[in-house]
Each structure stands twice: as C-alpha cells, then as structure tokens.
PDB file of C-alpha atoms and ligand atoms in Angstrom:
ATOM      1  CA  UNK A 165     -13.136   8.263 -17.024  1.00 91.00           C
ATOM      2  CA  UNK A 166     -13.863   5.214 -15.343  1.00 92.00           C
ATOM      3  CA  UNK A 167     -14.211   1.846 -17.002  1.00 94.00           C
ATOM      4  CA  UNK A 168     -15.019  -1.650 -16.041  1.00 94.00           C
ATOM      5  CA  UNK A 169     -13.334  -4.257 -18.047  1.00 93.00           C
ATOM      6  CA  UNK A 170     -12.394  -7.958 -17.780  1.00 92.00           C
ATOM      7  CA  UNK A 171      -8.549  -8.954 -17.717  1.00 86.00           C
ATOM      8  CA  UNK A 172      -7.786 -10.484 -21.037  1.00 85.00           C
ATOM      9  CA  UNK A 173      -4.947 -12.653 -19.323  1.00 83.00           C
ATOM     10  CA  UNK A 174      -6.699 -13.553 -16.129  1.00 85.00           C
ATOM     11  CA  UNK A 175     -10.559 -13.257 -16.674  1.00 88.00           C
ATOM     12  CA  UNK A 176     -10.527 -11.119 -13.546  1.00 91.00           C
ATOM     13  CA  UNK A 177     -12.754  -7.771 -13.399  1.00 93.00           C
ATOM     14  CA  UNK A 178     -10.999  -4.792 -13.172  1.00 96.00           C
ATOM     15  CA  UNK A 179     -11.437  -1.085 -13.056  1.00 97.00           C
ATOM     16  CA  UNK A 180      -9.401   1.508 -15.155  1.00 97.00           C
ATOM     17  CA  UNK A 181      -9.374   5.159 -13.846  1.00 97.00           C
ATOM     18  CA  UNK A 182      -7.796   7.580 -16.463  1.00 96.00           C
ATOM     19  CA  UNK A 183      -7.282  11.083 -15.608  1.00 94.00           C
ATOM     20  CA  UNK A 184      -7.579  13.713 -18.310  1.00 92.00           C
ATOM     21  CA  UNK A 185      -3.681  14.657 -18.394  1.00 93.00           C
ATOM     22  CA  UNK A 186      -3.279  10.940 -19.014  1.00 95.00           C
ATOM     23  CA  UNK A 187      -2.312   9.247 -15.656  1.00 97.00           C
ATOM     24  CA  UNK A 188      -4.041   6.039 -15.083  1.00 97.00           C
ATOM     25  CA  UNK A 189      -4.940   3.450 -12.430  1.00 98.00           C
ATOM     26  CA  UNK A 190      -6.058  -0.163 -12.705  1.00 97.00           C
ATOM     27  CA  UNK A 191      -7.717  -1.849  -9.587  1.00 98.00           C
ATOM     28  CA  UNK A 192      -8.794  -5.264  -9.408  1.00 97.00           C
ATOM     29  CA  UNK A 193     -11.673  -6.382  -7.706  1.00 97.00           C
ATOM     30  CA  UNK A 194      -9.899  -9.174  -6.389  1.00 97.00           C
ATOM     31  CA  UNK A 195      -8.083  -8.016  -3.139  1.00 97.00           C
ATOM     32  CA  UNK A 196      -9.703  -4.476  -3.800  1.00 98.00           C
ATOM     33  CA  UNK A 197      -5.972  -4.184  -5.139  1.00 98.00           C
ATOM     34  CA  UNK A 198      -4.211  -1.416  -7.089  1.00 98.00           C
ATOM     35  CA  UNK A 199      -2.392  -3.370  -9.799  1.00 98.00           C
ATOM     36  CA  UNK A 200      -0.852  -0.438 -11.968  1.00 98.00           C
ATOM     37  CA  UNK A 201      -0.301   3.523 -11.689  1.00 98.00           C
ATOM     38  CA  UNK A 202       0.903   5.013 -14.913  1.00 98.00           C
ATOM     39  CA  UNK A 203       2.085   8.719 -14.938  1.00 97.00           C
ATOM     40  CA  UNK A 204       1.123  10.804 -18.100  1.00 95.00           C
ATOM     41  CA  UNK A 205       3.977   9.588 -19.998  1.00 95.00           C
ATOM     42  CA  UNK A 206       2.440   5.901 -19.640  1.00 97.00           C
ATOM     43  CA  UNK A 207       5.502   4.785 -17.322  1.00 97.00           C
ATOM     44  CA  UNK A 208       4.391   2.189 -14.862  1.00 98.00           C
ATOM     45  CA  UNK A 209       5.146   3.552 -11.282  1.00 98.00           C
ATOM     46  CA  UNK A 210       4.032   0.289  -9.335  1.00 98.00           C
ATOM     47  CA  UNK A 211       6.120  -2.941  -9.042  1.00 98.00           C
ATOM     48  CA  UNK A 212       4.266  -6.254 -10.413  1.00 98.00           C
ATOM     49  CA  UNK A 213       5.958  -9.413 -10.353  1.00 98.00           C
ATOM     50  CA  UNK A 214       5.967 -10.992 -13.993  1.00 97.00           C
ATOM     51  CA  UNK A 215       5.428 -14.300 -11.791  1.00 97.00           C
ATOM     52  CA  UNK A 216       2.542 -12.704  -9.889  1.00 96.00           C
ATOM     53  CA  UNK A 217      -0.669 -15.022  -9.361  1.00 94.00           C
ATOM     54  CA  UNK A 218      -4.172 -13.430  -9.804  1.00 92.00           C
ATOM     55  CA  UNK A 219      -6.014 -16.694  -8.237  1.00 90.00           C
ATOM     56  CA  UNK A 220      -7.578 -17.125  -4.985  1.00 89.00           C
ATOM     57  CA  UNK A 221      -6.583 -17.626  -2.422  1.00 90.00           C
ATOM     58  CA  UNK A 222      -2.976 -16.393  -3.522  1.00 93.00           C
ATOM     59  CA  UNK A 223      -2.590 -12.415  -3.085  1.00 95.00           C
ATOM     60  CA  UNK A 224      -1.325 -10.760  -5.995  1.00 97.00           C
ATOM     61  CA  UNK A 225       2.233  -9.768  -5.973  1.00 98.00           C
ATOM     62  CA  UNK A 226       2.845  -6.280  -6.680  1.00 98.00           C
ATOM     63  CA  UNK A 227       0.744  -3.542  -6.613  1.00 98.00           C
ATOM     64  CA  UNK A 228      -0.888  -2.325  -3.457  1.00 98.00           C
ATOM     65  CA  UNK A 229      -2.390  -5.053  -1.441  1.00 98.00           C
ATOM     66  CA  UNK A 230      -4.538  -4.097   1.140  1.00 98.00           C
ATOM     67  CA  UNK A 231      -3.543  -5.766   4.931  1.00 98.00           C
ATOM     68  CA  UNK A 232      -6.689  -6.415   6.944  1.00 98.00           C
ATOM     69  CA  UNK A 233      -7.683  -7.360   9.354  1.00 98.00           C
ATOM     70  CA  UNK A 234      -4.038  -8.207  10.459  1.00 98.00           C
ATOM     71  CA  UNK A 235      -0.867  -6.942   9.444  1.00 98.00           C
ATOM     72  CA  UNK A 236       1.662  -9.730   8.731  1.00 96.00           C
ATOM     73  CA  UNK A 237       1.874 -12.039  11.778  1.00 93.00           C
ATOM     74  CA  UNK A 238       0.776  -9.528  14.374  1.00 91.00           C
ATOM     75  CA  UNK A 239      -2.127 -12.248  15.549  1.00 93.00           C
ATOM     76  CA  UNK A 240      -3.522 -15.418  14.696  1.00 94.00           C
ATOM     77  CA  UNK A 241      -5.033 -14.739  11.369  1.00 96.00           C
ATOM     78  CA  UNK A 242      -3.155 -15.609   8.001  1.00 95.00           C
ATOM     79  CA  UNK A 243      -0.502 -13.524   7.159  1.00 96.00           C
ATOM     80  CA  UNK A 244      -1.442  -9.916   6.209  1.00 97.00           C
ATOM     81  CA  UNK A 245      -5.186 -10.654   7.108  1.00 96.00           C
ATOM     82  CA  UNK A 246      -7.690 -12.005   4.127  1.00 96.00           C
ATOM     83  CA  UNK A 247      -8.751  -8.729   2.797  1.00 98.00           C
ATOM     84  CA  UNK A 248      -5.873  -8.816   0.063  1.00 98.00           C
ATOM     85  CA  UNK A 249      -7.441 -12.070  -1.275  1.00 95.00           C
ATOM     86  CA  UNK A 250     -11.075 -11.925  -1.379  1.00 96.00           C
ATOM     87  CA  UNK A 251     -13.515 -10.610  -3.732  1.00 96.00           C
ATOM     88  CA  UNK A 252     -14.583  -6.925  -3.291  1.00 97.00           C
ATOM     89  CA  UNK A 253     -17.430  -5.252  -4.779  1.00 97.00           C
ATOM     90  CA  UNK A 254     -17.951  -2.005  -6.632  1.00 95.00           C
ATOM     91  CA  UNK A 255     -19.810   0.329  -4.060  1.00 92.00           C
ATOM     92  CA  UNK A 256     -22.286   2.652  -6.395  1.00 86.00           C
ATOM     93  CA  UNK A 257     -23.476   4.177  -3.111  1.00 84.00           C
ATOM     94  CA  UNK A 258     -21.303   4.447  -0.208  1.00 81.00           C
ATOM     95  CA  UNK A 259     -22.972   5.450   2.937  1.00 73.00           C
ATOM     96  CA  UNK A 260     -23.063   8.781   4.300  1.00 67.00           C
ATOM     97  CA  UNK A 261     -21.309  10.959   6.056  1.00 57.00           C
ATOM     98  CA  UNK A 262     -20.318  12.288   2.889  1.00 53.00           C
ATOM     99  CA  UNK A 263     -17.100  10.226   2.713  1.00 56.00           C
ATOM    100  CA  UNK A 264     -13.757  12.074   1.750  1.00 60.00           C
ATOM    101  CA  UNK A 265     -12.442  15.480   1.273  1.00 61.00           C
ATOM    102  CA  UNK A 266     -10.490  16.234  -1.908  1.00 61.00           C
ATOM    103  CA  UNK A 267     -12.911  14.395  -4.566  1.00 62.00           C
ATOM    104  CA  UNK A 268     -13.233  16.995  -7.180  1.00 62.00           C
ATOM    105  CA  UNK A 269     -15.683  16.892  -9.878  1.00 64.00           C
ATOM    106  CA  UNK A 270     -13.062  15.803 -12.555  1.00 71.00           C
ATOM    107  CA  UNK A 271     -10.920  13.419 -10.666  1.00 84.00           C
ATOM    108  CA  UNK A 272     -11.668   9.582 -11.593  1.00 92.00           C
ATOM    109  CA  UNK A 273     -12.650   7.475  -8.498  1.00 93.00           C
ATOM    110  CA  UNK A 274     -13.868   4.204  -7.942  1.00 94.00           C
ATOM    111  CA  UNK A 275     -15.722   2.933  -4.465  1.00 94.00           C
ATOM    112  CA  UNK A 276     -14.926  -0.371  -3.358  1.00 96.00           C
ATOM    113  CA  UNK A 277     -16.283  -2.393  -0.388  1.00 97.00           C
ATOM    114  CA  UNK A 278     -15.697  -5.557   1.143  1.00 98.00           C
ATOM    115  CA  UNK A 279     -18.043  -7.086   3.751  1.00 98.00           C
ATOM    116  CA  UNK A 280     -17.276 -10.630   5.500  1.00 97.00           C
ATOM    117  CA  UNK A 281     -19.171 -13.727   4.034  1.00 96.00           C
ATOM    118  CA  UNK A 282     -20.286 -16.523   6.374  1.00 95.00           C
ATOM    119  CA  UNK A 283     -16.486 -18.114   5.681  1.00 92.00           C
ATOM    120  CA  UNK A 284     -14.776 -14.971   6.716  1.00 94.00           C
ATOM    121  CA  UNK A 285     -16.991 -14.644   9.867  1.00 97.00           C
ATOM    122  CA  UNK A 286     -15.941 -17.935  10.943  1.00 96.00           C
ATOM    123  CA  UNK A 287     -12.207 -16.937  10.488  1.00 96.00           C
ATOM    124  CA  UNK A 288     -12.672 -13.470  12.185  1.00 97.00           C
ATOM    125  CA  UNK A 289     -15.898 -13.544  13.765  1.00 98.00           C
ATOM    126  CA  UNK A 290     -16.716  -9.898  13.524  1.00 98.00           C
ATOM    127  CA  UNK A 291     -19.383  -8.193  11.186  1.00 98.00           C
ATOM    128  CA  UNK A 292     -17.469  -4.809   9.305  1.00 98.00           C
ATOM    129  CA  UNK A 293     -17.558  -2.858   6.149  1.00 97.00           C
ATOM    130  CA  UNK A 294     -13.949  -2.210   4.666  1.00 98.00           C
ATOM    131  CA  UNK A 295     -14.493   0.785   2.301  1.00 96.00           C
ATOM    132  CA  UNK A 296     -11.786   2.164  -0.125  1.00 95.00           C
ATOM    133  CA  UNK A 297     -11.995   4.759  -2.487  1.00 94.00           C
ATOM    134  CA  UNK A 298      -9.139   4.909  -5.079  1.00 95.00           C
ATOM    135  CA  UNK A 299      -8.488   7.983  -6.976  1.00 95.00           C
ATOM    136  CA  UNK A 300      -6.125   9.835  -9.657  1.00 95.00           C
ATOM    137  CA  UNK A 301      -5.608  13.455  -9.125  1.00 93.00           C
ATOM    138  CA  UNK A 302      -4.800  16.302 -11.601  1.00 90.00           C
ATOM    139  CA  UNK A 303      -0.955  15.834 -11.269  1.00 92.00           C
ATOM    140  CA  UNK A 304      -1.204  12.258 -11.437  1.00 95.00           C
ATOM    141  CA  UNK A 305      -1.531  11.341  -7.599  1.00 96.00           C
ATOM    142  CA  UNK A 306      -2.942   8.221  -6.449  1.00 97.00           C
ATOM    143  CA  UNK A 307      -5.067   8.414  -3.337  1.00 95.00           C
ATOM    144  CA  UNK A 308      -6.528   5.567  -1.375  1.00 95.00           C
ATOM    145  CA  UNK A 309      -9.003   6.434   1.401  1.00 94.00           C
ATOM    146  CA  UNK A 310      -9.581   3.684   3.767  1.00 95.00           C
ATOM    147  CA  UNK A 311     -12.749   3.232   5.968  1.00 95.00           C
ATOM    148  CA  UNK A 312     -13.583   0.485   8.248  1.00 97.00           C
ATOM    149  CA  UNK A 313     -16.929   0.295   9.930  1.00 97.00           C
ATOM    150  CA  UNK A 314     -17.995  -1.701  12.936  1.00 98.00           C
ATOM    151  CA  UNK A 315     -21.519  -3.163  11.673  1.00 98.00           C
ATOM    152  CA  UNK A 316     -21.175  -5.657  14.800  1.00 98.00           C
ATOM    153  CA  UNK A 317     -22.782  -5.744  18.288  1.00 98.00           C
ATOM    154  CA  UNK A 318     -19.164  -5.847  20.019  1.00 98.00           C
ATOM    155  CA  UNK A 319     -16.044  -3.981  19.962  1.00 98.00           C
ATOM    156  CA  UNK A 320     -13.342  -5.402  17.692  1.00 98.00           C
ATOM    157  CA  UNK A 321      -9.618  -4.617  17.198  1.00 98.00           C
ATOM    158  CA  UNK A 322      -7.709  -4.904  14.007  1.00 98.00           C
ATOM    159  CA  UNK A 323      -4.090  -3.838  12.389  1.00 98.00           C
ATOM    160  CA  UNK A 324      -3.846  -2.306   9.014  1.00 98.00           C
ATOM    161  CA  UNK A 325      -1.557  -1.741   5.899  1.00 98.00           C
ATOM    162  CA  UNK A 326      -1.351  -0.522   2.465  1.00 98.00           C
ATOM    163  CA  UNK A 327       1.420  -2.551   1.120  1.00 98.00           C
ATOM    164  CA  UNK A 328       2.686  -0.467  -1.588  1.00 98.00           C
ATOM    165  CA  UNK A 329       5.293  -1.798  -4.026  1.00 98.00           C
ATOM    166  CA  UNK A 330       6.870   0.952  -5.731  1.00 98.00           C
ATOM    167  CA  UNK A 331       8.861   0.490  -8.985  1.00 98.00           C
ATOM    168  CA  UNK A 332      12.444   1.239  -8.715  1.00 98.00           C
ATOM    169  CA  UNK A 333      15.339   1.315 -11.296  1.00 97.00           C
ATOM    170  CA  UNK A 334      18.110  -0.373  -9.123  1.00 97.00           C
ATOM    171  CA  UNK A 335      17.475  -0.729  -5.393  1.00 98.00           C
ATOM    172  CA  UNK A 336      21.259  -0.042  -4.597  1.00 96.00           C
ATOM    173  CA  UNK A 337      20.550   3.644  -5.928  1.00 95.00           C
ATOM    174  CA  UNK A 338      17.479   4.260  -3.746  1.00 96.00           C
ATOM    175  CA  UNK A 339      17.386   6.251  -0.510  1.00 94.00           C
ATOM    176  CA  UNK A 340      14.124   6.909   2.187  1.00 95.00           C
ATOM    177  CA  UNK A 341      14.262  10.134   3.924  1.00 94.00           C
ATOM    178  CA  UNK A 342      11.750  10.794   6.541  1.00 94.00           C
ATOM    179  CA  UNK A 343      12.503   7.730   8.850  1.00 95.00           C
ATOM    180  CA  UNK A 344      15.952   8.743  10.242  1.00 92.00           C
ATOM    181  CA  UNK A 345      16.240   8.435  13.928  1.00 91.00           C
ATOM    182  CA  UNK A 346      12.935   6.739  14.275  1.00 96.00           C
ATOM    183  CA  UNK A 347      12.438   3.636  16.357  1.00 97.00           C
ATOM    184  CA  UNK A 348      11.695   0.257  14.548  1.00 98.00           C
ATOM    185  CA  UNK A 349      10.800  -3.241  15.216  1.00 97.00           C
ATOM    186  CA  UNK A 350      13.066  -5.242  12.879  1.00 97.00           C
ATOM    187  CA  UNK A 351      11.200  -8.361  11.500  1.00 97.00           C
ATOM    188  CA  UNK A 352      14.448 -10.218  10.724  1.00 98.00           C
ATOM    189  CA  UNK A 353      15.317 -10.257  14.178  1.00 97.00           C
ATOM    190  CA  UNK A 354      12.259 -11.259  16.259  1.00 95.00           C
ATOM    191  CA  UNK A 355      10.721  -8.120  16.219  1.00 96.00           C
ATOM    192  CA  UNK A 356      13.153  -6.415  18.257  1.00 97.00           C
ATOM    193  CA  UNK A 357      13.205  -2.749  18.681  1.00 98.00           C
ATOM    194  CA  UNK A 358      16.220  -0.612  17.356  1.00 97.00           C
ATOM    195  CA  UNK A 359      16.614   3.169  16.780  1.00 96.00           C
ATOM    196  CA  UNK A 360      17.623   4.184  13.178  1.00 92.00           C
ATOM    197  CA  UNK A 361      21.288   5.675  13.216  1.00 89.00           C
ATOM    198  CA  UNK A 362      21.744   6.412   9.400  1.00 81.00           C
ATOM    199  CA  UNK A 363      21.153  10.104   7.792  1.00 82.00           C
ATOM    200  CA  UNK A 364      18.740   8.183   5.171  1.00 87.00           C
ATOM    201  CA  UNK A 365      17.910   4.551   4.485  1.00 94.00           C
ATOM    202  CA  UNK A 366      19.641   2.993   1.728  1.00 95.00           C
ATOM    203  CA  UNK A 367      19.966  -0.818   0.731  1.00 97.00           C
ATOM    204  CA  UNK A 368      22.378  -3.428   0.074  1.00 97.00           C
ATOM    205  CA  UNK A 369      20.503  -6.348   1.952  1.00 98.00           C
ATOM    206  CA  UNK A 370      17.309  -7.913   2.958  1.00 98.00           C
ATOM    207  CA  UNK A 371      15.472  -5.027   4.972  1.00 98.00           C
ATOM    208  CA  UNK A 372      12.066  -5.966   6.651  1.00 98.00           C
ATOM    209  CA  UNK A 373      11.443  -3.266   9.291  1.00 98.00           C
ATOM    210  CA  UNK A 374       8.423  -1.398  10.858  1.00 98.00           C
ATOM    211  CA  UNK A 375       9.332   2.107  11.609  1.00 98.00           C
ATOM    212  CA  UNK A 376       6.992   3.731  14.368  1.00 98.00           C
ATOM    213  CA  UNK A 377       5.427   6.942  14.794  1.00 96.00           C
ATOM    214  CA  UNK A 378       6.459   8.179  11.367  1.00 97.00           C
ATOM    215  CA  UNK A 379       5.979  11.363   9.973  1.00 96.00           C
ATOM    216  CA  UNK A 380       3.230  11.911   7.459  1.00 96.00           C
ATOM    217  CA  UNK A 381       5.273  12.749   4.733  1.00 96.00           C
ATOM    218  CA  UNK A 382       8.057  10.370   3.684  1.00 96.00           C
ATOM    219  CA  UNK A 383      10.185  10.491   0.319  1.00 95.00           C
ATOM    220  CA  UNK A 384      11.740   7.790  -1.688  1.00 96.00           C
ATOM    221  CA  UNK A 385      14.659   8.999  -3.808  1.00 95.00           C
ATOM    222  CA  UNK A 386      15.160   6.719  -6.952  1.00 95.00           C
ATOM    223  CA  UNK A 387      18.617   8.051  -8.086  1.00 92.00           C
ATOM    224  CA  UNK A 388      19.143   6.375 -11.260  1.00 91.00           C
ATOM    225  CA  UNK A 389      15.636   7.557 -12.482  1.00 93.00           C
ATOM    226  CA  UNK A 390      15.699  11.169 -10.974  1.00 92.00           C
ATOM    227  CA  UNK A 391      12.369  10.470  -9.475  1.00 95.00           C
ATOM    228  CA  UNK A 392      11.092  11.183  -6.001  1.00 95.00           C
ATOM    229  CA  UNK A 393       8.088   9.234  -4.762  1.00 97.00           C
ATOM    230  CA  UNK A 394       6.360  11.363  -2.092  1.00 96.00           C
ATOM    231  CA  UNK A 395       4.211   9.269   0.148  1.00 97.00           C
ATOM    232  CA  UNK A 396       1.824  11.261   2.499  1.00 96.00           C
ATOM    233  CA  UNK A 397      -0.358   9.453   4.799  1.00 97.00           C
ATOM    234  CA  UNK A 398      -2.935  10.314   7.826  1.00 96.00           C
ATOM    235  CA  UNK A 399      -4.238   7.967  10.178  1.00 96.00           C
ATOM    236  CA  UNK A 400      -1.550   5.384   9.170  1.00 98.00           C
ATOM    237  CA  UNK A 401       1.404   6.364  11.945  1.00 98.00           C
ATOM    238  CA  UNK A 402       3.752   3.692  11.040  1.00 98.00           C
ATOM    239  CA  UNK A 403       5.712   2.677   7.623  1.00 98.00           C
ATOM    240  CA  UNK A 404       7.086  -0.712   6.829  1.00 98.00           C
ATOM    241  CA  UNK A 405       9.884  -0.833   4.526  1.00 98.00           C
ATOM    242  CA  UNK A 406      10.509  -4.321   2.827  1.00 98.00           C
ATOM    243  CA  UNK A 407      13.182  -5.521   0.233  1.00 98.00           C
ATOM    244  CA  UNK A 408      13.359  -9.425   0.023  1.00 98.00           C
ATOM    245  CA  UNK A 409      16.918  -9.473  -1.595  1.00 98.00           C
ATOM    246  CA  UNK A 410      18.421 -12.288  -3.197  1.00 97.00           C
ATOM    247  CA  UNK A 411      17.906 -15.190  -1.399  1.00 98.00           C
ATOM    248  CA  UNK A 412      14.399 -14.666   0.002  1.00 98.00           C
ATOM    249  CA  UNK A 413      13.335 -13.587  -3.990  1.00 98.00           C
ATOM    250  CA  UNK A 414      14.438 -16.775  -5.056  1.00 98.00           C
ATOM    251  CA  UNK A 415      12.633 -18.517  -2.519  1.00 98.00           C
ATOM    252  CA  UNK A 416       9.148 -17.052  -3.668  1.00 97.00           C
ATOM    253  CA  UNK A 417       7.119 -18.770  -6.092  1.00 96.00           C
ATOM    254  CA  UNK A 418       5.518 -15.755  -7.261  1.00 97.00           C
ATOM    255  CA  UNK A 419       8.452 -13.207  -7.737  1.00 98.00           C
ATOM    256  CA  UNK A 420      11.369 -13.565 -10.085  1.00 98.00           C
ATOM    257  CA  UNK A 421      14.962 -14.348  -8.870  1.00 98.00           C
ATOM    258  CA  UNK A 422      16.384 -10.688  -9.841  1.00 98.00           C
ATOM    259  CA  UNK A 423      13.192  -8.716  -9.170  1.00 98.00           C
ATOM    260  CA  UNK A 424      13.934  -7.758  -5.863  1.00 98.00           C
ATOM    261  CA  UNK A 425      16.326  -5.191  -7.800  1.00 98.00           C
ATOM    262  CA  UNK A 426      13.351  -3.191  -9.106  1.00 98.00           C
ATOM    263  CA  UNK A 427      11.020  -2.968  -6.233  1.00 98.00           C
ATOM    264  CA  UNK A 428      10.750  -1.302  -2.857  1.00 98.00           C
ATOM    265  CA  UNK A 429       7.730  -1.768  -0.204  1.00 98.00           C
ATOM    266  CA  UNK A 430       6.955   1.133   1.505  1.00 98.00           C
ATOM    267  CA  UNK A 431       3.801   0.177   3.482  1.00 98.00           C
ATOM    268  CA  UNK A 432       1.690   3.158   5.258  1.00 98.00           C
ATOM    269  CA  UNK A 433       0.277   1.131   8.268  1.00 98.00           C
ATOM    270  CA  UNK A 434      -1.167   1.019  11.727  1.00 98.00           C
ATOM    271  CA  UNK A 435       0.653  -1.896  13.507  1.00 97.00           C
ATOM    272  CA  UNK A 436       2.114  -0.966  16.840  1.00 96.00           C
ATOM    273  CA  UNK A 437      -1.264   0.421  18.232  1.00 97.00           C
ATOM    274  CA  UNK A 438      -3.897  -1.614  16.824  1.00 98.00           C
ATOM    275  CA  UNK A 439      -7.443   0.204  16.206  1.00 98.00           C
ATOM    276  CA  UNK A 440     -10.210  -0.679  18.338  1.00 98.00           C
ATOM    277  CA  UNK A 441     -13.841   0.219  17.050  1.00 98.00           C
ATOM    278  CA  UNK A 442     -16.833  -0.138  19.225  1.00 98.00           C
ATOM    279  CA  UNK A 443     -20.404  -1.086  17.304  1.00 98.00           C
ATOM    280  CA  UNK A 444     -21.261   1.871  14.874  1.00 97.00           C
ATOM    281  CA  UNK A 445     -17.821   3.383  15.188  1.00 97.00           C
ATOM    282  CA  UNK A 446     -15.511   4.402  11.754  1.00 96.00           C
ATOM    283  CA  UNK A 447     -12.003   4.494  11.462  1.00 97.00           C
ATOM    284  CA  UNK A 448     -10.702   6.208   8.690  1.00 95.00           C
ATOM    285  CA  UNK A 449      -7.209   6.564   6.937  1.00 96.00           C
ATOM    286  CA  UNK A 450      -5.733   8.172   3.711  1.00 95.00           C
ATOM    287  CA  UNK A 451      -2.575   7.462   1.469  1.00 97.00           C
ATOM    288  CA  UNK A 452      -1.573   9.725  -1.413  1.00 96.00           C
ATOM    289  CA  UNK A 453       1.215   9.037  -3.618  1.00 98.00           C
ATOM    290  CA  UNK A 454       2.871  11.196  -6.043  1.00 96.00           C
ATOM    291  CA  UNK A 455       5.920  10.780  -8.773  1.00 96.00           C
ATOM    292  CA  UNK A 456       7.878  14.022  -9.108  1.00 93.00           C
ATOM    293  CA  UNK A 457      11.294  14.512 -10.928  1.00 91.00           C
ATOM    294  CA  UNK A 458      13.866  14.723  -8.264  1.00 86.00           C
ATOM    295  CA  UNK A 459      15.404  17.821  -9.715  1.00 63.00           C
ATOM    296  CA  UNK A 460      11.981  19.713  -9.878  1.00 50.00           C
ATOM    297  CA  UNK A 461      12.815  21.157  -6.370  1.00 45.00           C
ATOM    298  CA  UNK A 462      15.974  22.861  -7.095  1.00 42.00           C
ATOM    299  CA  UNK A 463      17.623  22.114  -9.913  1.00 40.00           C
ATOM    300  CA  UNK A 464      19.472  19.272  -7.898  1.00 46.00           C
ATOM    301  CA  UNK A 465      18.382  16.181  -5.829  1.00 45.00           C
ATOM    302  CA  UNK A 466      17.465  17.720  -2.556  1.00 49.00           C
ATOM    303  CA  UNK A 467      14.751  15.721  -0.799  1.00 49.00           C
ATOM    304  CA  UNK A 468      14.989  17.679   2.100  1.00 54.00           C
ATOM    305  CA  UNK A 469      12.635  20.465   0.309  1.00 49.00           C
ATOM    306  CA  UNK A 470      10.251  17.671  -0.805  1.00 54.00           C
ATOM    307  CA  UNK A 471      10.062  16.531   2.960  1.00 61.00           C
ATOM    308  CA  UNK A 472       9.650  20.188   4.238  1.00 58.00           C
ATOM    309  CA  UNK A 473       7.882  21.754   1.202  1.00 49.00           C
TER     310      UNK A 473
HETATM  311  C1  BG6 B 518       6.049  -7.325   4.582  1.00 91.74           C
HETATM  312  C2  BG6 B 518       6.215  -7.968   5.783  1.00 91.74           C
HETATM  313  O1  BG6 B 518       5.050  -6.291   4.773  1.00 91.74           O
HETATM  314  O2  BG6 B 518       5.307  -8.247   3.561  1.00 91.74           O
HETATM  315  C3  BG6 B 518       7.623  -9.072   5.466  1.00 91.74           C
HETATM  316  O3  BG6 B 518       6.874  -7.111   6.677  1.00 91.74           O
HETATM  317  C4  BG6 B 518       6.707 -10.312   4.416  1.00 91.74           C
HETATM  318  O4  BG6 B 518       7.574  -9.736   6.701  1.00 91.74           O
HETATM  319  C5  BG6 B 518       6.125  -9.175   3.238  1.00 91.74           C
HETATM  320  O5  BG6 B 518       7.544 -11.013   4.255  1.00 91.74           O
HETATM  321  C6  BG6 B 518       5.850 -10.148   2.260  1.00 91.74           C
HETATM  322  O6  BG6 B 518       4.530 -10.954   2.595  1.00 91.74           O
HETATM  323  P1  BG6 B 518       3.614 -11.936   1.896  1.00 91.74           P
HETATM  324  O7  BG6 B 518       2.822 -12.257   2.482  1.00 91.74           O
HETATM  325  O8  BG6 B 518       2.996 -10.917   0.526  1.00 91.74           O
HETATM  326  O9  BG6 B 518       4.846 -12.610   1.307  1.00 91.74           O
END
C-alpha cells in the first residue's frame, strides 16, 4: 500500500509505504528523506532525533538524509550538499530504461526525483536528475535505489552518501563487522589515513571515519536488542561511521544531549573516488538494509554467518 499524507505536526507532505506483512516506511518529500522504517511489530529501526527540525533550509536530523552532490566537506558546497534540504517531487513516470531489478508486484515503492531549480544552478551549475526509489520488501527490508543522470552539455563530478541513522539500544553494546583491517580517513584527524586494527568496531568515544573500499555487506550488531542490521550496498564503495558522542551531541541544536547513546550512522557512500558523468550518462547505486534477530543464524550471536551467508 502506498499512501500520500500531510504530516500533522509539520504540515509537510510524506509518503507511507506498508508491506502486506506489516513493515512500513515513511518518506518526506523534503529531502527525499526516509524518516521512519518499522518492522512488522511496529518497532522503529531508524533513529530520528526528538529535536529534529522539519523546516528548510535545515536537514532533518535522523532517518536517511541523501547527501548529494557533495559528501561532508569534500568540496566547496555546503556540508553534505543541498539535496537533503530541498523539496523533491513524486515521479509517476520515471524514465526508461525500466529502472531497477527486484521490484516485485506486491512490494510497495515510491519514486522521487530532484531536478535543479534556477537557485540550485547558481550554487552548482550542472543540470542533473537525481532519482530515488524507496521500497519495502517481503521481509521488511528497506531498499533505496539511486540514479543520477547528467542532463547537461558538460561532464560533472559529485560525491554521494545515504546518511543512514540506525536506532540502537545502547551504543556501548554495538559492534560493526565487515570493516576490520580496512583503511579509513579520520575526520577527527584532518582526514588522515589509518588502517583499522581491531577485530570489530566498538564505541566508547566520538567516531567519524570514512572506511574505504568496503565490502558489499556490513553487519551492525546490537547486543542488547539481540538484533543485527545487515546493510548491503552496490555502487557505494565507502562506508562512513559516525557517532558524535557526548560533547558534540550537546553542541547540536537539533539533537538531544543523550541521544548519541541510541543512534549510529553507517553511511553507504562514494567519497574517496568522486563520480564523473558525461552528458547523457547515468550512475546507479543501491542500498538494502534488513534487521534480523542476531540469534537467527545459529542460536547464538554469530555475525560472521551474517557476513558470509
Ligand atoms: C557525517 C560526517 O557523515 O555527518 C560528520 O562524517 C558530520 O563529520 C555528520 O558531523 C553530521 O553532519 P551534519 O551536517 O548532518 O551535522
């Protein structure tokens, strides 16, 4: 089921997707931004700050902001580009070729599009079309399929991220598997390059890293909840891991002081190697996140089975 509604609190337009099994997703047209993803029991799986602001030109703090045409401060544009704080449109007729594999007849989805206005063209002088299909699968998995088309007469170059805020029970009890032994750029040390040494990534202070050349599958294991998020990605070689921790949390106006304990950003991204499109070319990427009981695979917490399965 696909439903178009106006948010009671903010008056903003959003789309609700409901899978027959009961899982749901909510997408705000503002930012083309997934702001809720719930499993069949109605449990929220994405973090959304209680202080999130739903008003241009502020990006919504939580859910899945779309960072385009620039990730972070990797360029001269505003932080994370402008797509996350612009109004997108519902696209009832996305252009051929028939876009994306895996859209079953009963899987609810919505197609959104962002094209630059005259104002955006002043900020970034390139004609583009940015498409996003958001879809809920039979097992409640949440998929975002992204396409960028160059509709200009000159090539352009961009970086990109799906800035996913996952909801976790207690950040100190979370670990990420799939990024060990990889190189990363540390945003907390002027983007200096290091190699990950640990067996898995755990959290006891601020983290802001861009892992490079990451595998297509990453597992985020929430021990308290006995839940594993499995993030699968294509076309997005990097993975940003961010938690602001206590001090930065307090400094952010749209983030509760203690909320850092209950969120973790794992962002499928293309940052290190920017993408260049010639006129008429298209770039495509895909992210699928599922939430499974950690014990599902072997009766014990065994994330290796998640990654190798
Ligand atoms: C992460 C960046 O992706 O987003 C961090 O790596 C940044 O450096 C964080 O602080 C939040 O960014 P923003 O612009 O939403 O406050």
